[in-house]
PDB file of C-alpha atoms in Angstrom:
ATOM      1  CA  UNK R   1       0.000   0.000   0.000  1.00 44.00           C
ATOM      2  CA  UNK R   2       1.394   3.503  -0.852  1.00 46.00           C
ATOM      3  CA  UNK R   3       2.348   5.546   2.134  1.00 45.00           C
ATOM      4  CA  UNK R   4       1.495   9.183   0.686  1.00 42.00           C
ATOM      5  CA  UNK R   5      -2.475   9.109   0.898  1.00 44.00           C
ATOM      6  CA  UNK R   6      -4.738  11.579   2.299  1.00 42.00           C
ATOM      7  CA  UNK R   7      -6.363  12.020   5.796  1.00 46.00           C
ATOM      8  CA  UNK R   8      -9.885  10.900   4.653  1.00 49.00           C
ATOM      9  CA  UNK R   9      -8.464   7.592   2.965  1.00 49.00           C
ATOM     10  CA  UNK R  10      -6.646   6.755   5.832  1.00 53.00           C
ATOM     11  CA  UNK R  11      -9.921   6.507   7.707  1.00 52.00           C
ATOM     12  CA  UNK R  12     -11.995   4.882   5.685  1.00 52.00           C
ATOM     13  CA  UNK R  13      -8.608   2.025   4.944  1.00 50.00           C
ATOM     14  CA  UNK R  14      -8.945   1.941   8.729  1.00 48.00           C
ATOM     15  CA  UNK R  15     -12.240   0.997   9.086  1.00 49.00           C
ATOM     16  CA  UNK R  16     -11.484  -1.868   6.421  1.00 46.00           C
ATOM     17  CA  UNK R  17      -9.117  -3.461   9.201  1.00 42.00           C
ATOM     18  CA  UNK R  18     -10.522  -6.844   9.995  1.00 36.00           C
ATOM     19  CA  UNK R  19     -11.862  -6.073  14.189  1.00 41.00           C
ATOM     20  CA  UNK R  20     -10.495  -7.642  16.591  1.00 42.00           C
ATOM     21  CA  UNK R  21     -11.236  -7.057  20.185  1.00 37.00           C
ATOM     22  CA  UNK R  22      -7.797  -8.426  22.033  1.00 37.00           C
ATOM     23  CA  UNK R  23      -5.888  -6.229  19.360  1.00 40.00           C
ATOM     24  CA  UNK R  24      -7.986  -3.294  19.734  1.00 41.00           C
ATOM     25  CA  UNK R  25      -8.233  -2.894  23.264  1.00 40.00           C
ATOM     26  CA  UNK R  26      -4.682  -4.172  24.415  1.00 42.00           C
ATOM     27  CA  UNK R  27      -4.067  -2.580  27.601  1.00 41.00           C
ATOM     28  CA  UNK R  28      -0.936  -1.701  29.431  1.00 41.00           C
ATOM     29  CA  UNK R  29       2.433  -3.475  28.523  1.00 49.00           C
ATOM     30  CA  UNK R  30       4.241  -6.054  30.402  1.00 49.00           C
ATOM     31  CA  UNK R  31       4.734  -5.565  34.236  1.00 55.00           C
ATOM     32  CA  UNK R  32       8.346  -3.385  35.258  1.00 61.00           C
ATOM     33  CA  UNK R  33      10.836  -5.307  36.755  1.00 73.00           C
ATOM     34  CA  UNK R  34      11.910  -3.214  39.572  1.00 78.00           C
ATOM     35  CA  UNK R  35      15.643  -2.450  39.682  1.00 83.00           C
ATOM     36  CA  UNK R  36      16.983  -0.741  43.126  1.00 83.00           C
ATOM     37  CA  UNK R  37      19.690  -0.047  41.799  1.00 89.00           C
ATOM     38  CA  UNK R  38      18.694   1.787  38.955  1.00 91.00           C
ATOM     39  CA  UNK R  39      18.769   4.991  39.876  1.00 93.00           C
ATOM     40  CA  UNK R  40      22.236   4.730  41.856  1.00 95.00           C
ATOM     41  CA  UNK R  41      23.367   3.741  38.479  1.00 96.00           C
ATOM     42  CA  UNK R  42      21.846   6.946  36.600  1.00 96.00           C
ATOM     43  CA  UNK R  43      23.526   9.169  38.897  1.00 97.00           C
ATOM     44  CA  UNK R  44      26.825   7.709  38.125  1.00 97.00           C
ATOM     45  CA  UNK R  45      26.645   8.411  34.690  1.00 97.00           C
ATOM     46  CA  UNK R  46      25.608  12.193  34.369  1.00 97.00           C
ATOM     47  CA  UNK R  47      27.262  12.703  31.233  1.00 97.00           C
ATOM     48  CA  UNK R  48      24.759  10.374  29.487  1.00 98.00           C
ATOM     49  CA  UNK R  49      21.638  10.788  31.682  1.00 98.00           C
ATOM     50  CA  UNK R  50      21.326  14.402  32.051  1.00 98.00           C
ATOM     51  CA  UNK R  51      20.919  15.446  35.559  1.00 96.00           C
ATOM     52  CA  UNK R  52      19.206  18.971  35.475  1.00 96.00           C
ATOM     53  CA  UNK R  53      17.933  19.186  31.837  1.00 97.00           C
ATOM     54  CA  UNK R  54      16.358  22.497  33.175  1.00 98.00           C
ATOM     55  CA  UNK R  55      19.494  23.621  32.996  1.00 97.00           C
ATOM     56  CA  UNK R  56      19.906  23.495  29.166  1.00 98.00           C
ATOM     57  CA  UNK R  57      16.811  24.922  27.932  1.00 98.00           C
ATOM     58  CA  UNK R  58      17.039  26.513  25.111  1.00 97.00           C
ATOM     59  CA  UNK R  59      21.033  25.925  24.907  1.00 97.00           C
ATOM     60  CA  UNK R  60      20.745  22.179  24.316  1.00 98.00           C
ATOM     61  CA  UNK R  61      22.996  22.450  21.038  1.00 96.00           C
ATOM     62  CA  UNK R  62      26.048  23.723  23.488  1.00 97.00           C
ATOM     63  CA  UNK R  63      25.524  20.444  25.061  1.00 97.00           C
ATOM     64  CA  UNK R  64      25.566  18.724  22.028  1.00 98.00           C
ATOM     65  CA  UNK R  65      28.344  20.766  20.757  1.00 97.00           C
ATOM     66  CA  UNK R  66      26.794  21.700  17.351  1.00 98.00           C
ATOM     67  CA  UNK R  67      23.985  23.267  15.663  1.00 97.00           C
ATOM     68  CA  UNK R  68      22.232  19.913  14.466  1.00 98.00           C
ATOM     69  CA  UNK R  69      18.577  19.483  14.545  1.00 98.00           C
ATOM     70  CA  UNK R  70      17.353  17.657  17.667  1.00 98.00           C
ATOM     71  CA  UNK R  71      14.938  14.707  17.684  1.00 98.00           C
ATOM     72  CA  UNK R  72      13.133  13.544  20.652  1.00 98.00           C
ATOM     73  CA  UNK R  73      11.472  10.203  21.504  1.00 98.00           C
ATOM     74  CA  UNK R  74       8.840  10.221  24.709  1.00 98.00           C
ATOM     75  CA  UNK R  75       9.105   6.327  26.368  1.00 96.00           C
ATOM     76  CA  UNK R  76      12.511   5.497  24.930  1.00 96.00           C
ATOM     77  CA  UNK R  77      12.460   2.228  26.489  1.00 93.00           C
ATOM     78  CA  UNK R  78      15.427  -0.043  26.525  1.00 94.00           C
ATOM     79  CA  UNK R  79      16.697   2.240  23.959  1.00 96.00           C
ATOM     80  CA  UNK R  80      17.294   0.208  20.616  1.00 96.00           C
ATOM     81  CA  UNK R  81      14.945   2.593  18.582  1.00 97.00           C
ATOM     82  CA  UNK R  82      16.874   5.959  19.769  1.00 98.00           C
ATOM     83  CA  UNK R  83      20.774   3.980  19.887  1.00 98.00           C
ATOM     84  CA  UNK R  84      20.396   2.393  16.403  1.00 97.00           C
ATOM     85  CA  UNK R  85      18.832   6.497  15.128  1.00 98.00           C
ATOM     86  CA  UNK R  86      21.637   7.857  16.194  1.00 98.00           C
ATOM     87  CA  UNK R  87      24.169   5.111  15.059  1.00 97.00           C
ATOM     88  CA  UNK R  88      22.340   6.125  11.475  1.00 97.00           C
ATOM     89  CA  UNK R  89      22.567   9.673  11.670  1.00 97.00           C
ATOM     90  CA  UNK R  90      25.630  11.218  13.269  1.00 97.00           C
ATOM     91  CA  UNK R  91      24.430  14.635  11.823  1.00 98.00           C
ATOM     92  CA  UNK R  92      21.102  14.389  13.980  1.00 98.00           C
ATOM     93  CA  UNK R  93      21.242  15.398  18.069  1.00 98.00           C
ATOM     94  CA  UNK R  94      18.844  12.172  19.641  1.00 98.00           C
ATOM     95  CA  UNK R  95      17.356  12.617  23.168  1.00 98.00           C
ATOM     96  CA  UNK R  96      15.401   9.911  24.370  1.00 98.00           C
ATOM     97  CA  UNK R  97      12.928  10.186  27.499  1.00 98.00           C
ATOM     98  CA  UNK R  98      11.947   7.583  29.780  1.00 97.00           C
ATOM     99  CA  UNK R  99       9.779   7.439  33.053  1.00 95.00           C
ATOM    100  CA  UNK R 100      11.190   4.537  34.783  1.00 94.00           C
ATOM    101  CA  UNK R 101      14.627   4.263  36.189  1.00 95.00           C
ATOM    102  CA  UNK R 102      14.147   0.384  36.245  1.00 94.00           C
ATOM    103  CA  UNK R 103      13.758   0.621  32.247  1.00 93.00           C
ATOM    104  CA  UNK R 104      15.966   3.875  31.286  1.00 96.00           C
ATOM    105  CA  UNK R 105      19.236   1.764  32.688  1.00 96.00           C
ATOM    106  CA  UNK R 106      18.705  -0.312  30.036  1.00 95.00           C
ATOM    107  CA  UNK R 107      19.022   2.669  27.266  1.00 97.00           C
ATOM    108  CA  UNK R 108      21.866   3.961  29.436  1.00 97.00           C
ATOM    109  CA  UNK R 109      23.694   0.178  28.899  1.00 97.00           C
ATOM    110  CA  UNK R 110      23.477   0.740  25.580  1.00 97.00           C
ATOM    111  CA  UNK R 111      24.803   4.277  25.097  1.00 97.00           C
ATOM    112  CA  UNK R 112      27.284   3.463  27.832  1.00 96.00           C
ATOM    113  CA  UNK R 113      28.329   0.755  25.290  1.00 96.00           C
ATOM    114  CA  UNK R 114      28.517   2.623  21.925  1.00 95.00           C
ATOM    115  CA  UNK R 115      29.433   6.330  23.097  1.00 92.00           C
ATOM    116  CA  UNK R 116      27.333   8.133  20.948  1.00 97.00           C
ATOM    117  CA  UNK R 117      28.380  12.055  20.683  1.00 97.00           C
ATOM    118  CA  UNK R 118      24.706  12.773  19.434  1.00 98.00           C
ATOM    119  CA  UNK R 119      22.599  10.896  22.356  1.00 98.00           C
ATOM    120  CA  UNK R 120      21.506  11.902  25.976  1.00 98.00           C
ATOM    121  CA  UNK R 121      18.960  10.558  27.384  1.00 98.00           C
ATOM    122  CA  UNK R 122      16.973  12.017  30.270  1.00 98.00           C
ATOM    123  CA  UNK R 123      14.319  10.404  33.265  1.00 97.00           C
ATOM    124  CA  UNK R 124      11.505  12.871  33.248  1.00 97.00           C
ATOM    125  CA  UNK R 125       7.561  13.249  32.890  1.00 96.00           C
ATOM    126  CA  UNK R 126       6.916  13.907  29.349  1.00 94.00           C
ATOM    127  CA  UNK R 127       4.351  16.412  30.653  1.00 95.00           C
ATOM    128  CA  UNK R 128       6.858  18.676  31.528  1.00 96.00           C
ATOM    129  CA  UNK R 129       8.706  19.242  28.050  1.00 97.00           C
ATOM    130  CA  UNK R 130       8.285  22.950  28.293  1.00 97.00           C
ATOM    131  CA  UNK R 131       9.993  22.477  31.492  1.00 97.00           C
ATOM    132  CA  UNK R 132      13.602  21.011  29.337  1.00 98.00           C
ATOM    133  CA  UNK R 133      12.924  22.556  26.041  1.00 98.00           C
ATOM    134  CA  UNK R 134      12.407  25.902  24.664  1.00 98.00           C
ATOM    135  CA  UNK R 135      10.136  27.266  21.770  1.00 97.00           C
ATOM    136  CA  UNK R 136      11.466  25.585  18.719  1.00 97.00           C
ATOM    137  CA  UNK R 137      14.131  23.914  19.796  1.00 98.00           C
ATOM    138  CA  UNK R 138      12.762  20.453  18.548  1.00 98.00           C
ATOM    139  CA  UNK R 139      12.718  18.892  15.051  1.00 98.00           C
ATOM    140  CA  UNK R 140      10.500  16.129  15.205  1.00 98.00           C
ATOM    141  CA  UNK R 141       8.949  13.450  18.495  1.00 98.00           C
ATOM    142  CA  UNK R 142       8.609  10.131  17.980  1.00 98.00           C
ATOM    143  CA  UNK R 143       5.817   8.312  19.955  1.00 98.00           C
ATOM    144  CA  UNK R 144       7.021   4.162  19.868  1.00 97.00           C
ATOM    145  CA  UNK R 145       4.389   1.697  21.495  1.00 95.00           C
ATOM    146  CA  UNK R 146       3.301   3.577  24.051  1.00 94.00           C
ATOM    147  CA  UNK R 147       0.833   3.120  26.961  1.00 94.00           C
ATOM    148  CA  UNK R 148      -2.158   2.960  24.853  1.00 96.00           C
ATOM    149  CA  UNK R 149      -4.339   3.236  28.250  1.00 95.00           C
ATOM    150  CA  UNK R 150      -7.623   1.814  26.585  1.00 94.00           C
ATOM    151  CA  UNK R 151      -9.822   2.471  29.629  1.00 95.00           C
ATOM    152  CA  UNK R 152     -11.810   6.299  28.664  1.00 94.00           C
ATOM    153  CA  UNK R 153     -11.136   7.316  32.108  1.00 96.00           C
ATOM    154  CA  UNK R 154      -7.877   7.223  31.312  1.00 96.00           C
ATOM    155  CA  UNK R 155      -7.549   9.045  27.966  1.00 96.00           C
ATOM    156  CA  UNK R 156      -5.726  11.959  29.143  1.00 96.00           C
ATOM    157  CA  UNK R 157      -2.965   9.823  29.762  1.00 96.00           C
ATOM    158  CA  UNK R 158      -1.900   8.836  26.384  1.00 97.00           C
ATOM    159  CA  UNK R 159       0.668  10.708  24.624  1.00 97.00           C
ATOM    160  CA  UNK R 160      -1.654  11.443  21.304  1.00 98.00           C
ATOM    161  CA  UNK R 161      -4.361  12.858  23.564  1.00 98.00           C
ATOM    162  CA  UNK R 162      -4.994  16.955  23.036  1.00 97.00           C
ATOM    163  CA  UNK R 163      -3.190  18.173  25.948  1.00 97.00           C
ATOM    164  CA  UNK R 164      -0.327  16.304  25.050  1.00 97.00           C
ATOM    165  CA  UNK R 165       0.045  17.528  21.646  1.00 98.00           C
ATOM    166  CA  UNK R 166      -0.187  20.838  23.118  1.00 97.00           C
ATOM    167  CA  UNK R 167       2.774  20.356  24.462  1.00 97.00           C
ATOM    168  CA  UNK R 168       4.836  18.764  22.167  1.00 98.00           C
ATOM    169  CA  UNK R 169       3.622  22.256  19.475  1.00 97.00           C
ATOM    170  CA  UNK R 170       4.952  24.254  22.413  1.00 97.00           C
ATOM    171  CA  UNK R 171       8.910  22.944  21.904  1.00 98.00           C
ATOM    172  CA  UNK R 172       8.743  21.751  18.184  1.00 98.00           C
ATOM    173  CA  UNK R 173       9.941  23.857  15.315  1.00 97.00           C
ATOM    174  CA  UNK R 174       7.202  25.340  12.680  1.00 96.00           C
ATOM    175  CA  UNK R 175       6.231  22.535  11.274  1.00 96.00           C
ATOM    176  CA  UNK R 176       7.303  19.819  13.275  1.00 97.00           C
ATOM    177  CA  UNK R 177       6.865  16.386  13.117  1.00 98.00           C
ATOM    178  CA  UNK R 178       5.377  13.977  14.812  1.00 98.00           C
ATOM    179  CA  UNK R 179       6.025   9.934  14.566  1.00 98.00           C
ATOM    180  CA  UNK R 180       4.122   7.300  15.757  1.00 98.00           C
ATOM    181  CA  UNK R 181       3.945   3.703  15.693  1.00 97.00           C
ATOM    182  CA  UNK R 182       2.071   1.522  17.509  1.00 96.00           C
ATOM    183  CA  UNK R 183       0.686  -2.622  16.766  1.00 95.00           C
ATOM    184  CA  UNK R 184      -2.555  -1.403  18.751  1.00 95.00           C
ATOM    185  CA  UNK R 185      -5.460  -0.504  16.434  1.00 96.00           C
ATOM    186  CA  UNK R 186      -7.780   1.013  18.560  1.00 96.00           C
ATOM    187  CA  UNK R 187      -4.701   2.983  19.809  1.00 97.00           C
ATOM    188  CA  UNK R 188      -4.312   4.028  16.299  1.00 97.00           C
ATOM    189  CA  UNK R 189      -7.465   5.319  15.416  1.00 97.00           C
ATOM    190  CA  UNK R 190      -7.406   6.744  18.277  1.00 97.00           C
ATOM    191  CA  UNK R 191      -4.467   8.811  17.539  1.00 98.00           C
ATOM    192  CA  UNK R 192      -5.468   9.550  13.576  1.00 98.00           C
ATOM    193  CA  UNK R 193      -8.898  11.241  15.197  1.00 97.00           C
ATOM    194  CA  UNK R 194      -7.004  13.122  17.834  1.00 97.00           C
ATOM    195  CA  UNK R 195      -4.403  14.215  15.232  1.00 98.00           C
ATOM    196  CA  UNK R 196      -6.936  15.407  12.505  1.00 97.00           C
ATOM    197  CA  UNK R 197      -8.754  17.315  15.350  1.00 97.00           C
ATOM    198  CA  UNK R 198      -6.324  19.261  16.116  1.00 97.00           C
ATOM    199  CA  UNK R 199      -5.581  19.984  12.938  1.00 97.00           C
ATOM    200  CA  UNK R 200      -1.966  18.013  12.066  1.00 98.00           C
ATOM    201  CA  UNK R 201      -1.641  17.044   8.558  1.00 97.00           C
ATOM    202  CA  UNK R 202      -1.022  13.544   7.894  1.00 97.00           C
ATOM    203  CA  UNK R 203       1.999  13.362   5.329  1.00 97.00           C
ATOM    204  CA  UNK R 204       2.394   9.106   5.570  1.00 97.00           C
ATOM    205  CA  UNK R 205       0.800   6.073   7.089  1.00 97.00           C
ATOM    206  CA  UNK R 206       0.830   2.523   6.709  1.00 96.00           C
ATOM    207  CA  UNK R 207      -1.594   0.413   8.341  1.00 96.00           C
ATOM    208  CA  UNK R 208       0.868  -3.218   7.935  1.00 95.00           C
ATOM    209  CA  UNK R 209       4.137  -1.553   8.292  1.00 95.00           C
ATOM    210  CA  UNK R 210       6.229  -4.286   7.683  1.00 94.00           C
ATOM    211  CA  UNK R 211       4.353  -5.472   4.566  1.00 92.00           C
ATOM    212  CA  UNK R 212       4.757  -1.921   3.111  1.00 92.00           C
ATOM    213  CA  UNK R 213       7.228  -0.075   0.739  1.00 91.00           C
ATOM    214  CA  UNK R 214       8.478   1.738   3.598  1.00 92.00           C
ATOM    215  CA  UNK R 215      12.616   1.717   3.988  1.00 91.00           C
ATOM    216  CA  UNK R 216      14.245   2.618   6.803  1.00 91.00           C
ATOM    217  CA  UNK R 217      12.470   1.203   9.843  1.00 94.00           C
ATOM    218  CA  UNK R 218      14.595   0.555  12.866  1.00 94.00           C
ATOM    219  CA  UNK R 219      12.357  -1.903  15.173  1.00 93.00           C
ATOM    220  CA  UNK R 220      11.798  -0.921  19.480  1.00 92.00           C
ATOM    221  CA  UNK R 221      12.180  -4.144  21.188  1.00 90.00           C
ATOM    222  CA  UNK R 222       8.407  -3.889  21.586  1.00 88.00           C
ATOM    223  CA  UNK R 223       8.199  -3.971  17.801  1.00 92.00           C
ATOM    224  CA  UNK R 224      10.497  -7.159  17.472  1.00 91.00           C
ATOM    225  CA  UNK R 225       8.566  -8.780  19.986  1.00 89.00           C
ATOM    226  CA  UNK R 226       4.935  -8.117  18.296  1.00 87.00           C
ATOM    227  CA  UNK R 227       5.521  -8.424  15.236  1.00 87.00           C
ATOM    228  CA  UNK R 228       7.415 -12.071  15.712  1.00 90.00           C
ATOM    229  CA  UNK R 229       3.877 -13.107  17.116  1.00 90.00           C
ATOM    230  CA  UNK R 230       2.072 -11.686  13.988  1.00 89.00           C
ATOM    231  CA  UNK R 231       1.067  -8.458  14.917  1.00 90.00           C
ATOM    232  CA  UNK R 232       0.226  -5.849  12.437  1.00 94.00           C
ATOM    233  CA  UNK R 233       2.333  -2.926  12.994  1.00 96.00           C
ATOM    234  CA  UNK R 234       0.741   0.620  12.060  1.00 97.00           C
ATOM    235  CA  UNK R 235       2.864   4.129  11.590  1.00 97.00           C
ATOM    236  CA  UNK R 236       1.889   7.529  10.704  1.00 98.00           C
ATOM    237  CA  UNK R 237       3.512  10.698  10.293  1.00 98.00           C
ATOM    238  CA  UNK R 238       1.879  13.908  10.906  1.00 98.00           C
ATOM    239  CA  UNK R 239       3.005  17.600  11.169  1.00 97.00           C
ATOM    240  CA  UNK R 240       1.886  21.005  12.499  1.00 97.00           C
ATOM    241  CA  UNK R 241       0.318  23.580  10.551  1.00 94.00           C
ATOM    242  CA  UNK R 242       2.142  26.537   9.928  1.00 92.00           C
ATOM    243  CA  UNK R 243       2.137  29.165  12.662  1.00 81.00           C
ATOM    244  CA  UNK R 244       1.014  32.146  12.822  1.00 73.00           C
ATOM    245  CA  UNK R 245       2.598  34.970  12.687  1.00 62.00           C
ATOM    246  CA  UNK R 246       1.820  38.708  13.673  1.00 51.00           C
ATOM    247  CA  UNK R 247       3.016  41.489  12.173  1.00 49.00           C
TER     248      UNK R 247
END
């Protein structure tokens, strides 16, 4: 299936997808193995886990050393997607953002292990961006597999929901991009409403991601793991609307 189609299609190829229940309302992922020592092992490594990312708002090239655009991804995990980005494109600052001590050590093993100029990773709430980042200072997000919450009381939670992309328009460039993949359809659909209602243009999606003509895709451990046991993945990009500006 082409990638480049239009909003409207998208929807309606959607709605095509064969139901299923268990796939559509997947709930949270596998339990957290707790790790004590987790955070002792963050703090040892400030260099790579940045500390006070406060501190660097709006200066987060002098960090990096260079004027390259900056990519984000919210729930880096155990950090294959973000290591193997950044292992692909040196001329591209990566900073991936996890929640969990007990999960981020594993992205820190990694980066620890192939001493990547252009990654940092940091353990924060997503819902403080503005917090880290200033106006513009961010490229493009990418949104792996995460939480897809499927209970409506708990819609506000997931990272597509309105409030959310509120905050991601507040650090991203004009224009900025958003990427998503998930192999949750409900989660999906989800998403492409919430997206299209606050007005993001959809510029790709592929609703069998790994049956497509797409090139390029470096696979989250989440992704390996689904899509061994059959699992359709889907992927859309989307991108803000010009802003505007007063004279």
């Amino acid at each position: 299936m082409p990638g480049w189609i239009e909003s409207s299609c998208a929807m309606m190829l959607i709605h095509d997808i064969v139901d299923n229940d268990e796939q559509k309302n997947r709930g949270v992922r596998m339990r957290l193995r707790n790790k004590p020592w987790a955070k002792e092992k963050i703090a040892a490594y400030p260099q790579y886990v940045i500390p006070h990312p406060e501190e660097y708002k709006g200066r987060w090239n002098e960090l990096f050393g260079n004027d390259h655009p900056i990519h984000i991804e919210i729930g880096t995990g155990k950090g294959k997607f973000i290591t193997e980005m950044a292992k692909a494109n040196p001329n591209i600052n990566y900073i991936g953002i996890e929640l969990y001590p007990s999960v981020l050590v594993s992205a820190l093993d990694k980066l620890i292990a192939n001493e990547l100029p252009n990654l940092r990773l940091l353990n924060v709430n997503a819902k403080d961006l503005p917090n880290f980042f200033a106006e513009g200072e961010i490229e493009r997000i990418y949104l792996n597999f995460s939480d897809p919450w499927p209970k409506k009381r708990h819609e506000k939670r997931r990272l597509t929901y309105r409030s959310f992309l509120e905050l991601y328009e507040k650090v991203l460039v004009d224009e900025g991009e958003i990427h998503f993949k998930t192999d949750n359809q409900g989660f999906f659909e989800y998403s492409l409403v919430s997206f299209s209602q606050y007005g993001l243009v959809l510029t790709y999606v592929s609703l069998d991601l790994h049956n497509s003509d797409f090139e390029g895709n470096i696979m989250t451990e989440y992704e390996e793991k689904f899509s061994a046991k059959g699992n359709r993945i889907y992927r859309c990009e989307v991108k803000y609307p010009p802003k505007q500006r007063h004279s």
